[in-house]
Amino acid sequence: MAAVGTWAFSLAAVERVRRLMAAGSGATHCVQEAMAELENDKETGCFVVGRGGFPNKAGVVQCDAAIMEGLPGRFGAVAALPGVGIPLTVARMVMDKNTHNMLVGEGAAAFAKEQGFSIEDNSDMMSEAGLDAYEEFLENRKSTSKNHDTLGLIVLDHLGNITVGVSTSGAPFKDPGRVGDSPLPGCGLYADNRAGAAAGATGDGDKIMCFCPSFHVVQLMKQGLSPADACQSVIQDICHRGEIGAASTVSFPYTFWGYGMEAAEQRQSNPHTHID
């Protein structure tokens, strides 16, 4: 049994998981319960999470959250969800009770209401610190906040089941409706019981979503890399993007131009695999 969380502020969530596991709870329940405590605490909002998180440029707190189990097809997410301080719990309901995997904006709010959640007034979602930061944003017409944290939690239970959850209020003063990497499978999170592995991402979501790093990490672990080596390999791959290549089961011509080349050129990829 084990648990790991993103950033130092997740310590309380990991400690909560420890106590829940000692009482016999499974991975998914642990993720939901431990994350809800931090999501719903305005003091944690300064870390760009849940209630008390930074609003968008229209002054509305919109949250993204997702949960994924290591079993095939077990994923649920919400994005741009207003008025709910525990968005990961709504994502869990999407996973368990909806035929879709992700709901966004008004649709996510309507589903949450159907499931018995109260859609709170935006003023109840704001903290004094968030309101002050928003007023400063309106005055300067640009964001001075450098925060782009995400609460991520991975839990492995006594049965070998692994679950990962992520939750964020998103980039401070983002455009209304903006969705980052957090609720996107393979980008903000990924889990696979067969690999005994899971991963979660945190950082600049608009950049992260271009690389599907969580899926990549899990696949490398499935191939035998340690968690640390898999993460390092993915980061190095992102940093060194720019090389090109091609592969095909038949001879495949392609064209290429790169910085420093005087002209575009044609190249050839020779077949590596024969399929009858």
PDB file of C-alpha atoms in Angstrom:
ATOM      1  CA  MET A   1       0.000   0.000   0.000  1.00  0.00           C
ATOM      2  CA  ALA A   2       1.250   3.464  -0.825  1.00  0.00           C
ATOM      3  CA  ALA A   3       0.206   7.028  -1.604  1.00  0.00           C
ATOM      4  CA  VAL A   4       1.938   9.970  -3.246  1.00  0.00           C
ATOM      5  CA  GLY A   5       0.760  13.555  -3.687  1.00  0.00           C
ATOM      6  CA  THR A   6       1.879  16.569  -5.681  1.00  0.00           C
ATOM      7  CA  TRP A   7       3.478  19.537  -3.914  1.00  0.00           C
ATOM      8  CA  ALA A   8       4.125  19.900  -0.187  1.00  0.00           C
ATOM      9  CA  PHE A   9       0.559  21.005   0.574  1.00  0.00           C
ATOM     10  CA  SER A  10      -0.663  17.485  -0.306  1.00  0.00           C
ATOM     11  CA  LEU A  11       0.869  16.111   2.911  1.00  0.00           C
ATOM     12  CA  ALA A  12      -2.463  16.349   4.729  1.00  0.00           C
ATOM     13  CA  ALA A  13      -4.154  14.374   1.931  1.00  0.00           C
ATOM     14  CA  VAL A  14      -1.513  11.633   1.998  1.00  0.00           C
ATOM     15  CA  GLU A  15      -1.808  11.400   5.800  1.00  0.00           C
ATOM     16  CA  ARG A  16      -5.584  11.115   5.424  1.00  0.00           C
ATOM     17  CA  VAL A  17      -5.058   8.259   2.944  1.00  0.00           C
ATOM     18  CA  ARG A  18      -2.834   6.487   5.469  1.00  0.00           C
ATOM     19  CA  ARG A  19      -5.592   6.567   8.062  1.00  0.00           C
ATOM     20  CA  LEU A  20      -8.269   5.474   5.586  1.00  0.00           C
ATOM     21  CA  MET A  21      -6.138   2.576   4.367  1.00  0.00           C
ATOM     22  CA  ALA A  22      -5.583   1.455   7.945  1.00  0.00           C
ATOM     23  CA  ALA A  23      -9.365   1.286   8.279  1.00  0.00           C
ATOM     24  CA  GLY A  24      -9.607  -0.906   5.176  1.00  0.00           C
ATOM     25  CA  SER A  25     -10.677   1.614   2.529  1.00  0.00           C
ATOM     26  CA  GLY A  26      -9.889   0.999  -1.130  1.00  0.00           C
ATOM     27  CA  ALA A  27      -7.852   3.225  -3.409  1.00  0.00           C
ATOM     28  CA  THR A  28     -10.710   5.117  -5.062  1.00  0.00           C
ATOM     29  CA  HIS A  29     -12.480   5.926  -1.808  1.00  0.00           C
ATOM     30  CA  CYS A  30      -9.196   7.124  -0.330  1.00  0.00           C
ATOM     31  CA  VAL A  31      -8.511   9.432  -3.266  1.00  0.00           C
ATOM     32  CA  GLN A  32     -12.006  10.926  -3.165  1.00  0.00           C
ATOM     33  CA  GLU A  33     -12.162  11.487   0.586  1.00  0.00           C
ATOM     34  CA  ALA A  34      -8.609  12.770   1.043  1.00  0.00           C
ATOM     35  CA  MET A  35      -8.814  15.190  -1.864  1.00  0.00           C
ATOM     36  CA  ALA A  36     -12.223  16.534  -0.849  1.00  0.00           C
ATOM     37  CA  GLU A  37     -10.820  17.854   2.425  1.00  0.00           C
ATOM     38  CA  LEU A  38      -8.225  19.964   0.620  1.00  0.00           C
ATOM     39  CA  GLU A  39     -10.487  20.963  -2.280  1.00  0.00           C
ATOM     40  CA  ASN A  40     -13.116  22.331   0.066  1.00  0.00           C
ATOM     41  CA  ASP A  41     -10.697  24.335   2.226  1.00  0.00           C
ATOM     42  CA  LYS A  42     -10.376  27.999   1.190  1.00  0.00           C
ATOM     43  CA  GLU A  43      -6.916  28.094   2.713  1.00  0.00           C
ATOM     44  CA  THR A  44      -5.786  25.593   0.072  1.00  0.00           C
ATOM     45  CA  GLY A  45      -7.223  27.742  -2.704  1.00  0.00           C
ATOM     46  CA  CYS A  46      -3.981  29.697  -2.938  1.00  0.00           C
ATOM     47  CA  PHE A  47      -2.510  26.542  -4.481  1.00  0.00           C
ATOM     48  CA  VAL A  48      -5.023  26.827  -7.354  1.00  0.00           C
ATOM     49  CA  VAL A  49      -7.318  24.122  -6.028  1.00  0.00           C
ATOM     50  CA  GLY A  50     -11.091  24.051  -5.473  1.00  0.00           C
ATOM     51  CA  ARG A  51     -12.850  26.459  -3.147  1.00  0.00           C
ATOM     52  CA  GLY A  52     -10.808  29.616  -2.768  1.00  0.00           C
ATOM     53  CA  GLY A  53      -8.957  29.026  -6.033  1.00  0.00           C
ATOM     54  CA  PHE A  54      -8.290  31.864  -8.433  1.00  0.00           C
ATOM     55  CA  PRO A  55     -11.242  32.873 -10.633  1.00  0.00           C
ATOM     56  CA  ASN A  56     -11.238  33.212 -14.405  1.00  0.00           C
ATOM     57  CA  LYS A  57     -11.068  36.613 -16.097  1.00  0.00           C
ATOM     58  CA  ALA A  58     -14.834  37.006 -15.639  1.00  0.00           C
ATOM     59  CA  GLY A  59     -14.427  36.566 -11.879  1.00  0.00           C
ATOM     60  CA  VAL A  60     -15.899  33.043 -11.724  1.00  0.00           C
ATOM     61  CA  VAL A  61     -14.187  30.073 -10.078  1.00  0.00           C
ATOM     62  CA  GLN A  62     -14.343  27.173 -12.534  1.00  0.00           C
ATOM     63  CA  CYS A  63     -12.777  23.871 -11.518  1.00  0.00           C
ATOM     64  CA  ASP A  64     -11.378  20.903 -13.420  1.00  0.00           C
ATOM     65  CA  ALA A  65     -11.051  17.460 -11.842  1.00  0.00           C
ATOM     66  CA  ALA A  66     -10.654  13.858 -12.901  1.00  0.00           C
ATOM     67  CA  ILE A  67     -10.280  10.409 -11.428  1.00  0.00           C
ATOM     68  CA  MET A  68      -8.968   7.265 -13.092  1.00  0.00           C
ATOM     69  CA  GLU A  69      -8.772   3.713 -11.839  1.00  0.00           C
ATOM     70  CA  GLY A  70      -6.277   1.200 -13.146  1.00  0.00           C
ATOM     71  CA  LEU A  71      -9.063  -0.961 -14.529  1.00  0.00           C
ATOM     72  CA  PRO A  72      -9.918  -0.484 -18.220  1.00  0.00           C
ATOM     73  CA  GLY A  73     -12.657   2.062 -18.893  1.00  0.00           C
ATOM     74  CA  ARG A  74     -12.796   3.507 -15.391  1.00  0.00           C
ATOM     75  CA  PHE A  75     -12.437   7.251 -15.806  1.00  0.00           C
ATOM     76  CA  GLY A  76     -14.530  10.313 -15.015  1.00  0.00           C
ATOM     77  CA  ALA A  77     -13.925  14.039 -15.311  1.00  0.00           C
ATOM     78  CA  VAL A  78     -15.507  17.470 -15.064  1.00  0.00           C
ATOM     79  CA  ALA A  79     -14.178  20.712 -16.480  1.00  0.00           C
ATOM     80  CA  ALA A  80     -15.073  24.392 -16.140  1.00  0.00           C
ATOM     81  CA  LEU A  81     -17.411  23.373 -13.297  1.00  0.00           C
ATOM     82  CA  PRO A  82     -18.731  26.328 -11.269  1.00  0.00           C
ATOM     83  CA  GLY A  83     -20.197  26.386  -7.768  1.00  0.00           C
ATOM     84  CA  VAL A  84     -18.907  23.061  -6.392  1.00  0.00           C
ATOM     85  CA  GLY A  85     -16.135  22.976  -3.798  1.00  0.00           C
ATOM     86  CA  ILE A  86     -15.421  19.250  -4.232  1.00  0.00           C
ATOM     87  CA  PRO A  87     -15.218  18.777  -8.020  1.00  0.00           C
ATOM     88  CA  LEU A  88     -13.344  15.470  -7.808  1.00  0.00           C
ATOM     89  CA  THR A  89     -16.345  13.913  -6.082  1.00  0.00           C
ATOM     90  CA  VAL A  90     -18.488  15.011  -9.033  1.00  0.00           C
ATOM     91  CA  ALA A  91     -15.910  13.453 -11.367  1.00  0.00           C
ATOM     92  CA  ARG A  92     -16.275  10.216  -9.375  1.00  0.00           C
ATOM     93  CA  MET A  93     -20.028  10.371  -9.947  1.00  0.00           C
ATOM     94  CA  VAL A  94     -19.449  10.829 -13.673  1.00  0.00           C
ATOM     95  CA  MET A  95     -17.270   7.711 -13.648  1.00  0.00           C
ATOM     96  CA  ASP A  96     -19.787   5.656 -11.678  1.00  0.00           C
ATOM     97  CA  LYS A  97     -23.170   6.926 -12.870  1.00  0.00           C
ATOM     98  CA  ASN A  98     -22.908   8.554 -16.285  1.00  0.00           C
ATOM     99  CA  THR A  99     -22.593   6.972 -19.707  1.00  0.00           C
ATOM    100  CA  HIS A 100     -20.135   9.731 -20.654  1.00  0.00           C
ATOM    101  CA  ASN A 101     -16.616  10.116 -19.304  1.00  0.00           C
ATOM    102  CA  MET A 102     -16.396  13.919 -19.141  1.00  0.00           C
ATOM    103  CA  LEU A 103     -18.878  16.727 -18.587  1.00  0.00           C
ATOM    104  CA  VAL A 104     -18.086  20.413 -18.998  1.00  0.00           C
ATOM    105  CA  GLY A 105     -19.477  23.757 -17.802  1.00  0.00           C
ATOM    106  CA  GLU A 106     -23.255  23.996 -17.559  1.00  0.00           C
ATOM    107  CA  GLY A 107     -23.609  20.296 -18.364  1.00  0.00           C
ATOM    108  CA  ALA A 108     -21.291  19.355 -15.514  1.00  0.00           C
ATOM    109  CA  ALA A 109     -23.186  21.659 -13.142  1.00  0.00           C
ATOM    110  CA  ALA A 110     -26.545  20.195 -14.196  1.00  0.00           C
ATOM    111  CA  PHE A 111     -25.293  16.663 -13.613  1.00  0.00           C
ATOM    112  CA  ALA A 112     -23.874  17.635 -10.220  1.00  0.00           C
ATOM    113  CA  LYS A 113     -27.243  19.078  -9.239  1.00  0.00           C
ATOM    114  CA  GLU A 114     -28.984  15.870 -10.352  1.00  0.00           C
ATOM    115  CA  GLN A 115     -26.651  13.941  -8.062  1.00  0.00           C
ATOM    116  CA  GLY A 116     -27.600  16.079  -5.068  1.00  0.00           C
ATOM    117  CA  PHE A 117     -24.775  18.615  -5.053  1.00  0.00           C
ATOM    118  CA  SER A 118     -25.615  22.228  -4.288  1.00  0.00           C
ATOM    119  CA  ILE A 119     -24.442  24.694  -6.929  1.00  0.00           C
ATOM    120  CA  GLU A 120     -23.207  27.484  -4.706  1.00  0.00           C
ATOM    121  CA  ASP A 121     -23.024  31.165  -5.438  1.00  0.00           C
ATOM    122  CA  ASN A 122     -19.664  32.227  -6.812  1.00  0.00           C
ATOM    123  CA  SER A 123     -19.111  34.473  -3.770  1.00  0.00           C
ATOM    124  CA  ASP A 124     -19.044  31.337  -1.611  1.00  0.00           C
ATOM    125  CA  MET A 125     -16.313  29.876  -3.818  1.00  0.00           C
ATOM    126  CA  MET A 126     -14.075  32.932  -3.547  1.00  0.00           C
ATOM    127  CA  SER A 127     -11.538  33.608  -0.814  1.00  0.00           C
ATOM    128  CA  GLU A 128     -10.373  37.037   0.303  1.00  0.00           C
ATOM    129  CA  ALA A 129      -6.962  36.340  -1.224  1.00  0.00           C
ATOM    130  CA  GLY A 130      -8.565  35.296  -4.499  1.00  0.00           C
ATOM    131  CA  LEU A 131     -10.763  38.360  -4.571  1.00  0.00           C
ATOM    132  CA  ASP A 132      -7.798  40.657  -3.885  1.00  0.00           C
ATOM    133  CA  ALA A 133      -5.815  38.984  -6.667  1.00  0.00           C
ATOM    134  CA  TYR A 134      -8.742  39.364  -9.060  1.00  0.00           C
ATOM    135  CA  GLU A 135      -9.108  43.065  -8.275  1.00  0.00           C
ATOM    136  CA  GLU A 136      -5.396  43.481  -8.928  1.00  0.00           C
ATOM    137  CA  PHE A 137      -5.831  41.654 -12.220  1.00  0.00           C
ATOM    138  CA  LEU A 138      -8.671  43.985 -13.239  1.00  0.00           C
ATOM    139  CA  GLU A 139      -6.550  46.992 -12.383  1.00  0.00           C
ATOM    140  CA  ASN A 140      -3.468  45.818 -14.261  1.00  0.00           C
ATOM    141  CA  ARG A 141      -5.310  43.859 -16.988  1.00  0.00           C
ATOM    142  CA  LYS A 142      -2.758  41.109 -16.675  1.00  0.00           C
ATOM    143  CA  SER A 143      -2.063  38.292 -14.260  1.00  0.00           C
ATOM    144  CA  THR A 144       0.766  38.727 -11.791  1.00  0.00           C
ATOM    145  CA  SER A 145       0.234  35.247 -10.364  1.00  0.00           C
ATOM    146  CA  LYS A 146       2.776  32.601 -11.335  1.00  0.00           C
ATOM    147  CA  ASN A 147       0.833  29.770  -9.706  1.00  0.00           C
ATOM    148  CA  HIS A 148      -0.265  26.804 -11.765  1.00  0.00           C
ATOM    149  CA  ASP A 149      -0.390  24.111  -9.111  1.00  0.00           C
ATOM    150  CA  THR A 150      -2.625  21.060  -9.173  1.00  0.00           C
ATOM    151  CA  LEU A 151      -3.573  18.688  -6.385  1.00  0.00           C
ATOM    152  CA  GLY A 152      -2.707  15.200  -7.580  1.00  0.00           C
ATOM    153  CA  LEU A 153      -2.972  12.006  -5.538  1.00  0.00           C
ATOM    154  CA  ILE A 154      -2.051   8.424  -6.434  1.00  0.00           C
ATOM    155  CA  VAL A 155      -3.089   5.561  -4.164  1.00  0.00           C
ATOM    156  CA  LEU A 156      -2.234   1.854  -4.316  1.00  0.00           C
ATOM    157  CA  ASP A 157      -4.408  -0.274  -2.034  1.00  0.00           C
ATOM    158  CA  HIS A 158      -4.010  -3.677  -0.373  1.00  0.00           C
ATOM    159  CA  LEU A 159      -5.695  -5.427  -3.312  1.00  0.00           C
ATOM    160  CA  GLY A 160      -3.265  -4.004  -5.827  1.00  0.00           C
ATOM    161  CA  ASN A 161      -5.758  -1.520  -7.253  1.00  0.00           C
ATOM    162  CA  ILE A 162      -4.334   1.856  -8.202  1.00  0.00           C
ATOM    163  CA  THR A 163      -6.280   5.106  -8.558  1.00  0.00           C
ATOM    164  CA  VAL A 164      -5.145   8.609  -9.453  1.00  0.00           C
ATOM    165  CA  GLY A 165      -7.080  11.840  -8.959  1.00  0.00           C
ATOM    166  CA  VAL A 166      -6.347  15.426  -9.928  1.00  0.00           C
ATOM    167  CA  SER A 167      -8.127  18.671  -9.087  1.00  0.00           C
ATOM    168  CA  THR A 168      -7.483  22.321  -9.914  1.00  0.00           C
ATOM    169  CA  SER A 169      -9.216  25.660 -10.313  1.00  0.00           C
ATOM    170  CA  GLY A 170      -7.037  26.150 -13.374  1.00  0.00           C
ATOM    171  CA  ALA A 171      -4.790  28.928 -14.592  1.00  0.00           C
ATOM    172  CA  PRO A 172      -5.539  32.145 -12.666  1.00  0.00           C
ATOM    173  CA  PHE A 173      -7.714  34.574 -14.656  1.00  0.00           C
ATOM    174  CA  LYS A 174      -8.009  32.163 -17.572  1.00  0.00           C
ATOM    175  CA  ASP A 175     -10.544  32.658 -20.339  1.00  0.00           C
ATOM    176  CA  PRO A 176     -13.989  31.364 -19.291  1.00  0.00           C
ATOM    177  CA  GLY A 177     -14.352  27.766 -20.411  1.00  0.00           C
ATOM    178  CA  ARG A 178     -10.618  27.130 -20.623  1.00  0.00           C
ATOM    179  CA  VAL A 179      -9.675  23.530 -19.848  1.00  0.00           C
ATOM    180  CA  GLY A 180      -6.142  22.520 -18.932  1.00  0.00           C
ATOM    181  CA  ASP A 181      -4.394  19.171 -18.865  1.00  0.00           C
ATOM    182  CA  SER A 182      -5.708  18.016 -15.489  1.00  0.00           C
ATOM    183  CA  PRO A 183      -8.998  16.374 -16.552  1.00  0.00           C
ATOM    184  CA  LEU A 184      -7.590  14.912 -19.777  1.00  0.00           C
ATOM    185  CA  PRO A 185      -6.662  11.192 -19.610  1.00  0.00           C
ATOM    186  CA  GLY A 186      -3.056  10.589 -20.549  1.00  0.00           C
ATOM    187  CA  CYS A 187      -2.211  14.233 -19.993  1.00  0.00           C
ATOM    188  CA  GLY A 188      -3.066  15.166 -16.412  1.00  0.00           C
ATOM    189  CA  LEU A 189      -3.393  11.587 -15.182  1.00  0.00           C
ATOM    190  CA  TYR A 190      -3.226   7.938 -16.160  1.00  0.00           C
ATOM    191  CA  ALA A 191      -3.445   4.592 -14.343  1.00  0.00           C
ATOM    192  CA  ASP A 192      -3.021   0.952 -15.348  1.00  0.00           C
ATOM    193  CA  ASN A 193      -3.389  -1.941 -12.883  1.00  0.00           C
ATOM    194  CA  ARG A 194      -1.684  -4.310 -15.311  1.00  0.00           C
ATOM    195  CA  ALA A 195       1.420  -2.158 -15.199  1.00  0.00           C
ATOM    196  CA  GLY A 196       0.999  -1.499 -11.483  1.00  0.00           C
ATOM    197  CA  ALA A 197       1.563   2.117 -12.364  1.00  0.00           C
ATOM    198  CA  ALA A 198      -0.064   5.528 -12.378  1.00  0.00           C
ATOM    199  CA  ALA A 199       1.063   9.079 -13.025  1.00  0.00           C
ATOM    200  CA  GLY A 200      -0.202  12.611 -12.512  1.00  0.00           C
ATOM    201  CA  ALA A 201       1.048  15.896 -13.928  1.00  0.00           C
ATOM    202  CA  THR A 202       1.229  19.419 -12.568  1.00  0.00           C
ATOM    203  CA  GLY A 203       2.457  22.638 -14.126  1.00  0.00           C
ATOM    204  CA  ASP A 204       1.459  24.703 -17.138  1.00  0.00           C
ATOM    205  CA  GLY A 205      -1.507  22.735 -18.460  1.00  0.00           C
ATOM    206  CA  ASP A 206      -1.567  24.374 -21.872  1.00  0.00           C
ATOM    207  CA  LYS A 207       1.933  23.033 -22.464  1.00  0.00           C
ATOM    208  CA  ILE A 208       1.511  19.695 -20.666  1.00  0.00           C
ATOM    209  CA  MET A 209      -1.478  18.634 -22.754  1.00  0.00           C
ATOM    210  CA  CYS A 210       0.639  18.748 -25.903  1.00  0.00           C
ATOM    211  CA  PHE A 211       2.810  15.825 -24.735  1.00  0.00           C
ATOM    212  CA  CYS A 212       0.518  13.301 -22.938  1.00  0.00           C
ATOM    213  CA  PRO A 213       3.224  12.815 -20.274  1.00  0.00           C
ATOM    214  CA  SER A 214       1.178  10.761 -17.797  1.00  0.00           C
ATOM    215  CA  PHE A 215       0.400   8.086 -20.384  1.00  0.00           C
ATOM    216  CA  HIS A 216       4.017   8.105 -21.514  1.00  0.00           C
ATOM    217  CA  VAL A 217       5.324   7.606 -17.966  1.00  0.00           C
ATOM    218  CA  VAL A 218       3.009   4.651 -17.333  1.00  0.00           C
ATOM    219  CA  GLN A 219       3.978   3.009 -20.610  1.00  0.00           C
ATOM    220  CA  LEU A 220       7.674   3.310 -19.769  1.00  0.00           C
ATOM    221  CA  MET A 221       7.039   1.792 -16.338  1.00  0.00           C
ATOM    222  CA  LYS A 222       5.158  -1.020 -18.073  1.00  0.00           C
ATOM    223  CA  GLN A 223       8.358  -1.648 -20.047  1.00  0.00           C
ATOM    224  CA  GLY A 224      10.352  -1.985 -16.839  1.00  0.00           C
ATOM    225  CA  LEU A 225      11.626   1.497 -16.024  1.00  0.00           C
ATOM    226  CA  SER A 226      11.485   2.688 -12.436  1.00  0.00           C
ATOM    227  CA  PRO A 227       9.065   5.539 -11.646  1.00  0.00           C
ATOM    228  CA  ALA A 228      11.945   8.007 -11.299  1.00  0.00           C
ATOM    229  CA  ASP A 229      13.612   6.909 -14.545  1.00  0.00           C
ATOM    230  CA  ALA A 230      10.304   6.953 -16.419  1.00  0.00           C
ATOM    231  CA  CYS A 231       9.536  10.501 -15.261  1.00  0.00           C
ATOM    232  CA  GLN A 232      13.037  11.681 -16.111  1.00  0.00           C
ATOM    233  CA  SER A 233      12.852  10.091 -19.553  1.00  0.00           C
ATOM    234  CA  VAL A 234       9.586  11.853 -20.336  1.00  0.00           C
ATOM    235  CA  ILE A 235      10.915  15.221 -19.184  1.00  0.00           C
ATOM    236  CA  GLN A 236      14.023  14.770 -21.307  1.00  0.00           C
ATOM    237  CA  ASP A 237      11.884  13.813 -24.274  1.00  0.00           C
ATOM    238  CA  ILE A 238       9.816  16.983 -23.898  1.00  0.00           C
ATOM    239  CA  CYS A 239      12.935  19.133 -23.572  1.00  0.00           C
ATOM    240  CA  HIS A 240      14.527  17.605 -26.669  1.00  0.00           C
ATOM    241  CA  ARG A 241      11.495  17.635 -28.930  1.00  0.00           C
ATOM    242  CA  GLY A 242      12.366  18.799 -32.413  1.00  0.00           C
ATOM    243  CA  GLU A 243      13.942  15.678 -33.873  1.00  0.00           C
ATOM    244  CA  ILE A 244      11.903  13.951 -36.556  1.00  0.00           C
ATOM    245  CA  GLY A 245      11.561  10.430 -37.865  1.00  0.00           C
ATOM    246  CA  ALA A 246       9.247   8.096 -39.733  1.00  0.00           C
ATOM    247  CA  ALA A 247       8.456   4.395 -39.763  1.00  0.00           C
ATOM    248  CA  SER A 248       6.291   2.316 -42.055  1.00  0.00           C
ATOM    249  CA  THR A 249       5.643  -1.249 -43.186  1.00  0.00           C
ATOM    250  CA  VAL A 250       6.337  -0.121 -46.773  1.00  0.00           C
ATOM    251  CA  SER A 251       8.853   2.262 -48.311  1.00  0.00           C
ATOM    252  CA  PHE A 252       7.575   5.691 -47.324  1.00  0.00           C
ATOM    253  CA  PRO A 253       8.812   8.978 -48.727  1.00  0.00           C
ATOM    254  CA  TYR A 254       8.434  12.121 -46.637  1.00  0.00           C
ATOM    255  CA  THR A 255       9.669  15.686 -46.779  1.00  0.00           C
ATOM    256  CA  PHE A 256      11.443  17.730 -44.144  1.00  0.00           C
ATOM    257  CA  TRP A 257      12.792  21.175 -43.379  1.00  0.00           C
ATOM    258  CA  GLY A 258      14.505  22.302 -40.197  1.00  0.00           C
ATOM    259  CA  TYR A 259      16.108  25.456 -38.928  1.00  0.00           C
ATOM    260  CA  GLY A 260      19.518  25.978 -40.530  1.00  0.00           C
ATOM    261  CA  MET A 261      18.622  24.097 -43.728  1.00  0.00           C
ATOM    262  CA  GLU A 262      18.702  26.135 -46.930  1.00  0.00           C
ATOM    263  CA  ALA A 263      15.862  24.183 -48.522  1.00  0.00           C
ATOM    264  CA  ALA A 264      13.326  21.472 -47.821  1.00  0.00           C
ATOM    265  CA  GLU A 265      14.356  17.959 -48.792  1.00  0.00           C
ATOM    266  CA  GLN A 266      12.796  14.585 -49.471  1.00  0.00           C
ATOM    267  CA  ARG A 267      13.702  11.607 -47.308  1.00  0.00           C
ATOM    268  CA  GLN A 268      12.888   7.918 -47.380  1.00  0.00           C
ATOM    269  CA  SER A 269      11.796   5.602 -44.579  1.00  0.00           C
ATOM    270  CA  ASN A 270      12.561   1.965 -45.347  1.00  0.00           C
ATOM    271  CA  PRO A 271      10.233  -0.787 -44.107  1.00  0.00           C
ATOM    272  CA  HIS A 272      11.156  -2.443 -40.804  1.00  0.00           C
ATOM    273  CA  THR A 273       8.277  -4.894 -40.496  1.00  0.00           C
ATOM    274  CA  HIS A 274       6.635  -7.102 -43.107  1.00  0.00           C
ATOM    275  CA  ILE A 275       2.950  -7.896 -42.662  1.00  0.00           C
ATOM    276  CA  ASP A 276       1.374 -10.603 -44.831  1.00  0.00           C
TER     277      ASP A 276
END
